[in-house]
PDB file of C-alpha atoms in Angstrom:
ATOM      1  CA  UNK A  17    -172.274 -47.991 -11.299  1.00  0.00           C
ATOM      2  CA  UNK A  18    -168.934 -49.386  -9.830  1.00  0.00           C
ATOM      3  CA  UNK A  19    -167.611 -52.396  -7.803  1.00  0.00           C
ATOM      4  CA  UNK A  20    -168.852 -51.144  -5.440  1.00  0.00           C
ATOM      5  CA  UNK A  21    -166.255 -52.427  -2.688  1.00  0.00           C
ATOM      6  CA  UNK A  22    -165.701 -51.568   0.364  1.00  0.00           C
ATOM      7  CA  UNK A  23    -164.650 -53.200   3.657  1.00  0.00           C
ATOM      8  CA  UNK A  24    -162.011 -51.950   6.646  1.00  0.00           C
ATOM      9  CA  UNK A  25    -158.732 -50.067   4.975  1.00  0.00           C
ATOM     10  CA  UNK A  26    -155.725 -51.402   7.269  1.00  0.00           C
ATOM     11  CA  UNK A  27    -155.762 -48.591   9.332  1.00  0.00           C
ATOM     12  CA  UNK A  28    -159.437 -49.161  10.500  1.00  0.00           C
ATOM     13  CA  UNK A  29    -162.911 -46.684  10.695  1.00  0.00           C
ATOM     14  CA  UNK A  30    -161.743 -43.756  11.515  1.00  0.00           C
ATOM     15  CA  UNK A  31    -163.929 -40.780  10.158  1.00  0.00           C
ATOM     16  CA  UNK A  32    -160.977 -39.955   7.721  1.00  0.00           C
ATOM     17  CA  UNK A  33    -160.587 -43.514   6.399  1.00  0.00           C
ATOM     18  CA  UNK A  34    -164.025 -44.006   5.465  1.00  0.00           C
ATOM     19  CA  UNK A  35    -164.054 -40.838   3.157  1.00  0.00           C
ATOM     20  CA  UNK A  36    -163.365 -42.294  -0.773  1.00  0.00           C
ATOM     21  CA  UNK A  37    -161.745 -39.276  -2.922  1.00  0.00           C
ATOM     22  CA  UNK A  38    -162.446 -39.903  -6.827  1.00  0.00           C
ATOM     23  CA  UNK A  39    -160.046 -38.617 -10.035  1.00  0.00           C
ATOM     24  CA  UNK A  40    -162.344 -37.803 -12.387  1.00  0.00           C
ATOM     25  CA  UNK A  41    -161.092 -38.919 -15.815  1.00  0.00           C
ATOM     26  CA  UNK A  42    -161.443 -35.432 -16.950  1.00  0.00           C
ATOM     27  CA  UNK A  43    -159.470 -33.996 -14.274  1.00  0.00           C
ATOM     28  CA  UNK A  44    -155.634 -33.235 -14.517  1.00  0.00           C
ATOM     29  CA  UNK A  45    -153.624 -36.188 -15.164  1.00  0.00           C
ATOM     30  CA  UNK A  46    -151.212 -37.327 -13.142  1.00  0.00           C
ATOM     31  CA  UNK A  47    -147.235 -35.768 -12.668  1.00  0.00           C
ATOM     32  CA  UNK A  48    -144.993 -38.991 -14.465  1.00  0.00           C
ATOM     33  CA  UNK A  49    -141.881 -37.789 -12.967  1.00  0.00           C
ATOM     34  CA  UNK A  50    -138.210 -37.622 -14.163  1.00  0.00           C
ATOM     35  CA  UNK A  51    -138.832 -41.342 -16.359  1.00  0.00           C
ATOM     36  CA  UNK A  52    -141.605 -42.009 -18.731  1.00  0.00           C
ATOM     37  CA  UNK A  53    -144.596 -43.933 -18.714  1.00  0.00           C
ATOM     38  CA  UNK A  54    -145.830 -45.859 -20.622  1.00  0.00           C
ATOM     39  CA  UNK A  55    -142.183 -46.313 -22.214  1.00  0.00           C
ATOM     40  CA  UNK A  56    -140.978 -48.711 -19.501  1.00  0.00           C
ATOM     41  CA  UNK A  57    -139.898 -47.440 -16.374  1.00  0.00           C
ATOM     42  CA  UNK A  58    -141.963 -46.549 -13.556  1.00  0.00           C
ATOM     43  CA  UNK A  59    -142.045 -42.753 -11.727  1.00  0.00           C
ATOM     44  CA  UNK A  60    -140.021 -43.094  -8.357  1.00  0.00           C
ATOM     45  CA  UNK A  61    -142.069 -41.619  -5.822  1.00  0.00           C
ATOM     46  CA  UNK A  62    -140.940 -43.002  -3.138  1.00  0.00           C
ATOM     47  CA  UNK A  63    -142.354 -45.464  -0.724  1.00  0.00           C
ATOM     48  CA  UNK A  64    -143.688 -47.286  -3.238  1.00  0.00           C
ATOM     49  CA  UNK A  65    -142.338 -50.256  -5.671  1.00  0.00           C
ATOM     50  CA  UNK A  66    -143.885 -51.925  -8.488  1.00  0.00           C
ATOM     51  CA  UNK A  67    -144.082 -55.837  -8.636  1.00  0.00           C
ATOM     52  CA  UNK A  68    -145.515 -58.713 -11.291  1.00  0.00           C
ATOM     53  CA  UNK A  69    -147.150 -58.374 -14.630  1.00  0.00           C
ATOM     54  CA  UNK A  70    -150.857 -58.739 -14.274  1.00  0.00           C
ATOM     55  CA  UNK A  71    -153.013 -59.744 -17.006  1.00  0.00           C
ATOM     56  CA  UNK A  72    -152.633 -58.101 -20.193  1.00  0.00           C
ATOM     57  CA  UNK A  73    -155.353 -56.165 -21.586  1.00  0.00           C
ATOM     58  CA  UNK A  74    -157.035 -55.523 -25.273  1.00  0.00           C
ATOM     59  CA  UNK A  75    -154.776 -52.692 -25.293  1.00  0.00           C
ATOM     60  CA  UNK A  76    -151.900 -54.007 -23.915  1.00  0.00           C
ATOM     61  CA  UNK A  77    -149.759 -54.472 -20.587  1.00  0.00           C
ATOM     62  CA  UNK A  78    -151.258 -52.766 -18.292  1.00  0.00           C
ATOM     63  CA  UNK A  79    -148.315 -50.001 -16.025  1.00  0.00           C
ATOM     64  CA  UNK A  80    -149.816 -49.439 -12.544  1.00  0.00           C
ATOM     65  CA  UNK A  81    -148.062 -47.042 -10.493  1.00  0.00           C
ATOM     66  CA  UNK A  82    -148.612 -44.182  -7.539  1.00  0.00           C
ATOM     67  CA  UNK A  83    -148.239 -40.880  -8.695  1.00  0.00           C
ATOM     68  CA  UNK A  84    -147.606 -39.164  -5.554  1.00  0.00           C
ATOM     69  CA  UNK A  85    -145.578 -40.283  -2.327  1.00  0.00           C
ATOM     70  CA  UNK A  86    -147.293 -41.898  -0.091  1.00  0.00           C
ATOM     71  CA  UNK A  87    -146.938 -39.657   3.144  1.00  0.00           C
ATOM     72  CA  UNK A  88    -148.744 -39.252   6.263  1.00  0.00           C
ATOM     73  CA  UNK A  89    -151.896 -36.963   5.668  1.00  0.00           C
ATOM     74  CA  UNK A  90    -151.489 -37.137   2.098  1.00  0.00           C
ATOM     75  CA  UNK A  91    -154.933 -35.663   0.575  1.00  0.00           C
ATOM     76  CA  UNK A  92    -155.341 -37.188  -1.798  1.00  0.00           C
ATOM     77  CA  UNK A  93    -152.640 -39.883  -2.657  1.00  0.00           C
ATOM     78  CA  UNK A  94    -153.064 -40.886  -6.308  1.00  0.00           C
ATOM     79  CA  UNK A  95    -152.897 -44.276  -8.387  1.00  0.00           C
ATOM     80  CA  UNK A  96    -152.658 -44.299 -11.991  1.00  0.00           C
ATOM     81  CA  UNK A  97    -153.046 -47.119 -14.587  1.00  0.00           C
ATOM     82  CA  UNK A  98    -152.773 -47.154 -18.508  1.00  0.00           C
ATOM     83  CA  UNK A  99    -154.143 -49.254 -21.327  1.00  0.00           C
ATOM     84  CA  UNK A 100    -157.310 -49.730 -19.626  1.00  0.00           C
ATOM     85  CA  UNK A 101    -160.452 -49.621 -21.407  1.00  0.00           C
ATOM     86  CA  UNK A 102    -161.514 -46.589 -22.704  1.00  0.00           C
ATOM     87  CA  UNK A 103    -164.286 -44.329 -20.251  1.00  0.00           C
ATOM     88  CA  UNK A 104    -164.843 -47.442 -17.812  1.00  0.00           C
ATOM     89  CA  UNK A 105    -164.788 -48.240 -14.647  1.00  0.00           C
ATOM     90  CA  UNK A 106    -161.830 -50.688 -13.147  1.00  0.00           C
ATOM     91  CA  UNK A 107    -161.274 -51.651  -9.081  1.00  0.00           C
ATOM     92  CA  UNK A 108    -158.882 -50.496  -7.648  1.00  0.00           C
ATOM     93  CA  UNK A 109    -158.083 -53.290  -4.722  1.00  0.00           C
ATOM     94  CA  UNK A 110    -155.874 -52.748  -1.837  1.00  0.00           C
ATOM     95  CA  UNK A 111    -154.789 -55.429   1.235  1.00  0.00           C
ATOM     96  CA  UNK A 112    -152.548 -55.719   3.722  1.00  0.00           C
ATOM     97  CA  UNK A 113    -151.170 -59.422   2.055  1.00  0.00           C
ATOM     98  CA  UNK A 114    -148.886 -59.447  -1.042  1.00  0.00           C
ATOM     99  CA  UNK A 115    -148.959 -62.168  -3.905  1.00  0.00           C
ATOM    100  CA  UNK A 116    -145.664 -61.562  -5.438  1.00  0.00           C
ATOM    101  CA  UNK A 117    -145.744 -64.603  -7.992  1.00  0.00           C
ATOM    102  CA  UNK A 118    -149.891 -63.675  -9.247  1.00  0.00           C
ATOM    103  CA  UNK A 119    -151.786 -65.957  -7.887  1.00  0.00           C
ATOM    104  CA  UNK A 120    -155.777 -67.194  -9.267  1.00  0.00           C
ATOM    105  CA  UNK A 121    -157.343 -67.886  -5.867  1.00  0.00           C
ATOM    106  CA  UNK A 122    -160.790 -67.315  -7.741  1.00  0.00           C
ATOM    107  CA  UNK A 123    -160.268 -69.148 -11.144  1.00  0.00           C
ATOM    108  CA  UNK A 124    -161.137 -66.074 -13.340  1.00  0.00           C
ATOM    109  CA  UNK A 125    -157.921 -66.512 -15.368  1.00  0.00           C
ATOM    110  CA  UNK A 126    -155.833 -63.495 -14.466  1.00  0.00           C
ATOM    111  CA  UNK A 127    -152.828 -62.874 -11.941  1.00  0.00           C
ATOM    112  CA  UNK A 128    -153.882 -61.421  -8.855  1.00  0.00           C
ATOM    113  CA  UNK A 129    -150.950 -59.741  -7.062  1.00  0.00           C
ATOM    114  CA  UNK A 130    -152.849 -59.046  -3.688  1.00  0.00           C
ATOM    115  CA  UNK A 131    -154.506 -61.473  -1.618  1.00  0.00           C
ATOM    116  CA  UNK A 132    -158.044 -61.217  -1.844  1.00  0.00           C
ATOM    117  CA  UNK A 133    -158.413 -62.970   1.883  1.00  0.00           C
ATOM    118  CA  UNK A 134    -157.469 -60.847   3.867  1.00  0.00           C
ATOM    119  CA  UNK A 135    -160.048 -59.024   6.384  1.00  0.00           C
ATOM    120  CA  UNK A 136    -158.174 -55.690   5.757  1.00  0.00           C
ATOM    121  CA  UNK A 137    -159.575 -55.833   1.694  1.00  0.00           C
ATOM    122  CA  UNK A 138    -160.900 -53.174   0.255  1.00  0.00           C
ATOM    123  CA  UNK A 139    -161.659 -51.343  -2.715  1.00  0.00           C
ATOM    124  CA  UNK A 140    -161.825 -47.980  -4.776  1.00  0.00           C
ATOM    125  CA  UNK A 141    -163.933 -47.064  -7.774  1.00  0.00           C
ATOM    126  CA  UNK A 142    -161.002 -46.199 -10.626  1.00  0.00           C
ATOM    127  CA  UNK A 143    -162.684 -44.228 -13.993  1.00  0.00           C
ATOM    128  CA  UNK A 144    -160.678 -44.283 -17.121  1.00  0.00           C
ATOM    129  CA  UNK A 145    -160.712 -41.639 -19.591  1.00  0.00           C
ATOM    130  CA  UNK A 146    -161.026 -41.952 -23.322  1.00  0.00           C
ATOM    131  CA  UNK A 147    -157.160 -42.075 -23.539  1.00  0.00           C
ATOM    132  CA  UNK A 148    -157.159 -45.151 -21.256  1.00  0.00           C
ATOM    133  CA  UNK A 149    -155.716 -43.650 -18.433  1.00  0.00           C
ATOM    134  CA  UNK A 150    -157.251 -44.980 -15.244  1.00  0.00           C
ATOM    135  CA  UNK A 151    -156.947 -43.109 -11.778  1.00  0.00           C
ATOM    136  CA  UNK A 152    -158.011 -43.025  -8.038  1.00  0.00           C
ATOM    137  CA  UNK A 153    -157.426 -41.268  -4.832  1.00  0.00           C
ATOM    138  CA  UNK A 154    -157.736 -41.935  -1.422  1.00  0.00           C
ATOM    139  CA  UNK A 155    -156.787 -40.272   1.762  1.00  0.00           C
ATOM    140  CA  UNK A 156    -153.892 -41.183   4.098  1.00  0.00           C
ATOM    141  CA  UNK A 157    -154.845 -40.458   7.200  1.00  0.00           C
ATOM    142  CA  UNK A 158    -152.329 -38.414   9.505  1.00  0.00           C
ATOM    143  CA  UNK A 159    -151.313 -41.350  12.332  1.00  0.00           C
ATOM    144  CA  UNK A 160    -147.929 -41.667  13.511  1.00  0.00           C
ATOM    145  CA  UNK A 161    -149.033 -45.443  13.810  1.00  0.00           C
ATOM    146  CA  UNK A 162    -149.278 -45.780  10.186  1.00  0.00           C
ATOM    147  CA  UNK A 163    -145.744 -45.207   9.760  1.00  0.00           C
ATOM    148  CA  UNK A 164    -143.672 -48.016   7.589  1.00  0.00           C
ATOM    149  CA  UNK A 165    -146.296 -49.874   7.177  1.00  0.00           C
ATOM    150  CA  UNK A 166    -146.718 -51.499   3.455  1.00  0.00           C
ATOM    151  CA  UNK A 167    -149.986 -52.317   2.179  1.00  0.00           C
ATOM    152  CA  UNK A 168    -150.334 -53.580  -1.569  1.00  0.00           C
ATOM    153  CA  UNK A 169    -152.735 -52.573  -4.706  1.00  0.00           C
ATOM    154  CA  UNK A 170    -153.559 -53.605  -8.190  1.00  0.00           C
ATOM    155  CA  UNK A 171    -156.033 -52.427 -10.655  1.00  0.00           C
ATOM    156  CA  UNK A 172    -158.716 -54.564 -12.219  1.00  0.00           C
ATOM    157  CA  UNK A 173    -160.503 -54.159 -15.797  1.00  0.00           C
ATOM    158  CA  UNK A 174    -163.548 -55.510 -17.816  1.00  0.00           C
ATOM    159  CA  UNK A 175    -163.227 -55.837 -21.251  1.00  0.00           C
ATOM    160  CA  UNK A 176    -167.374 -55.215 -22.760  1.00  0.00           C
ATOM    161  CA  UNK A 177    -167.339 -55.917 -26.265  1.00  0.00           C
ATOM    162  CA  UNK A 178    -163.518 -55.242 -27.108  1.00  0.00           C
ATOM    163  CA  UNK A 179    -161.405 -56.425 -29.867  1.00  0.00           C
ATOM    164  CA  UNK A 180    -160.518 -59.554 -27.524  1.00  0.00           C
ATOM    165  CA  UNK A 181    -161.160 -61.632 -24.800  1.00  0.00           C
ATOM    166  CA  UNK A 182    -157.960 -61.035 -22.362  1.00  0.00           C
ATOM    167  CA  UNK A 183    -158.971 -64.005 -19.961  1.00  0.00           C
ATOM    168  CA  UNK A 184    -162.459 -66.621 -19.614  1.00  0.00           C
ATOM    169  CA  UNK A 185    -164.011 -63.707 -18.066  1.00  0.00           C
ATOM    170  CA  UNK A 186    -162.679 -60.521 -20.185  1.00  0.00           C
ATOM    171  CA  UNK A 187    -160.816 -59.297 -17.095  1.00  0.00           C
ATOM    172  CA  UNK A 188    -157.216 -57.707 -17.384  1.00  0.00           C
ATOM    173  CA  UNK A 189    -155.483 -56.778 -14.273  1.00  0.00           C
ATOM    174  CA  UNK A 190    -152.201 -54.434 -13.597  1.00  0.00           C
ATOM    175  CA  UNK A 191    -148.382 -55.048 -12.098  1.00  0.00           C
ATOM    176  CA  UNK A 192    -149.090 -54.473  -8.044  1.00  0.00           C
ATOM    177  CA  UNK A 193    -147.940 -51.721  -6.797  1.00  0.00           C
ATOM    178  CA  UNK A 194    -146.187 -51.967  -2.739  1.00  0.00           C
ATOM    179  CA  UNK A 195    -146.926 -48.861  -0.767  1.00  0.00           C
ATOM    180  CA  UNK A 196    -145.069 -47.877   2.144  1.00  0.00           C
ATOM    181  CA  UNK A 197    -146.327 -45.577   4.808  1.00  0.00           C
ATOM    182  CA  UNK A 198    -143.835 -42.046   4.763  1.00  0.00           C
ATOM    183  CA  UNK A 199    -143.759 -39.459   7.670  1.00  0.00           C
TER     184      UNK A 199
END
């Protein structure tokens, strides 16, 4: 099962951005960094910037963040996400368009900091283990034309039978996270 998602990453159909790399939950967790998660501040990686709140979750505010720099030919560049239901399966969403202030463009009753829109939308399966600890991978492919370019991401949750109801539809969703292209 899954989202299921999928539809042209920015950089188009090449036969490296088609390929989807998956985290396992019960594979090695991600490097935090020199700062802590979930304590407050986000791991600097570089190229990439946290922005918004999201939805909160049943377990909390969600901290959405990349756990590796986002460089050309990076295999695979990671995402990770806490306080997301326990062994699930969340979206990861990622578009060329950035909704700084959270927008609801689909009435579900959660802050959506990437526009949904946009033809370069797509999407990545992200498991959570039982900790909570979502996290997905995907390929950057090596083009000197991706260079500088920023595209944006946010993780999305279902709540199934949890303690509460987050939103109308029991969805939670993360901070976005800005990702800039690195040679």
């Amino acid at each position: 099962g899954g989202f299921g998602i999928e539809i042209a990453p920015p950089w188009g159909r090449s036969a490296c951005s088609r390929r989807r790399l998956r985290l396992r939950p019960t594979e090695e967790r991600p490097r935090l960094g020199p700062r802590s998660i979930p304590g407050g501040n986000y791991p600097d990686t570089g190229g990439t910037a946290a922005y918004g709140s999201g939805t909160a979750g049943c377990s909390g505010q969600h901290k959405f963040w990349a756990t590796t720099p986002p460089r050309l030919g990076t295999n695979p560049f990671r995402w990770a996400c806490t306080e997301a239901p326990a062994n699930s399966l969340g979206l990861l969403i990622v578009s060329d368009v950035q909704d700084l202030a959270g927008g609801d463009p689909l009435f579900l009753g959660v802050a959506l900091h990437v526009g949904l829109f946009s033809p370069s939308l797509f999407g990545l399966d992200m498991p959570s283990n039982a900790s909570g600890l979502g996290l997905a991978s995907y390929l950057v492919p090596n083009s000197p034309a991706l260079l500088g370019q920023t595209i944006y991401s946010q993780a999305i949750w279902q709540w199934t039978g949890g303690p509460c109801t987050p939103s109308p539809y029991s969805i939670s969703t993360s901070n976005g996270v800005a990702i800039t292209v690195l040679p």
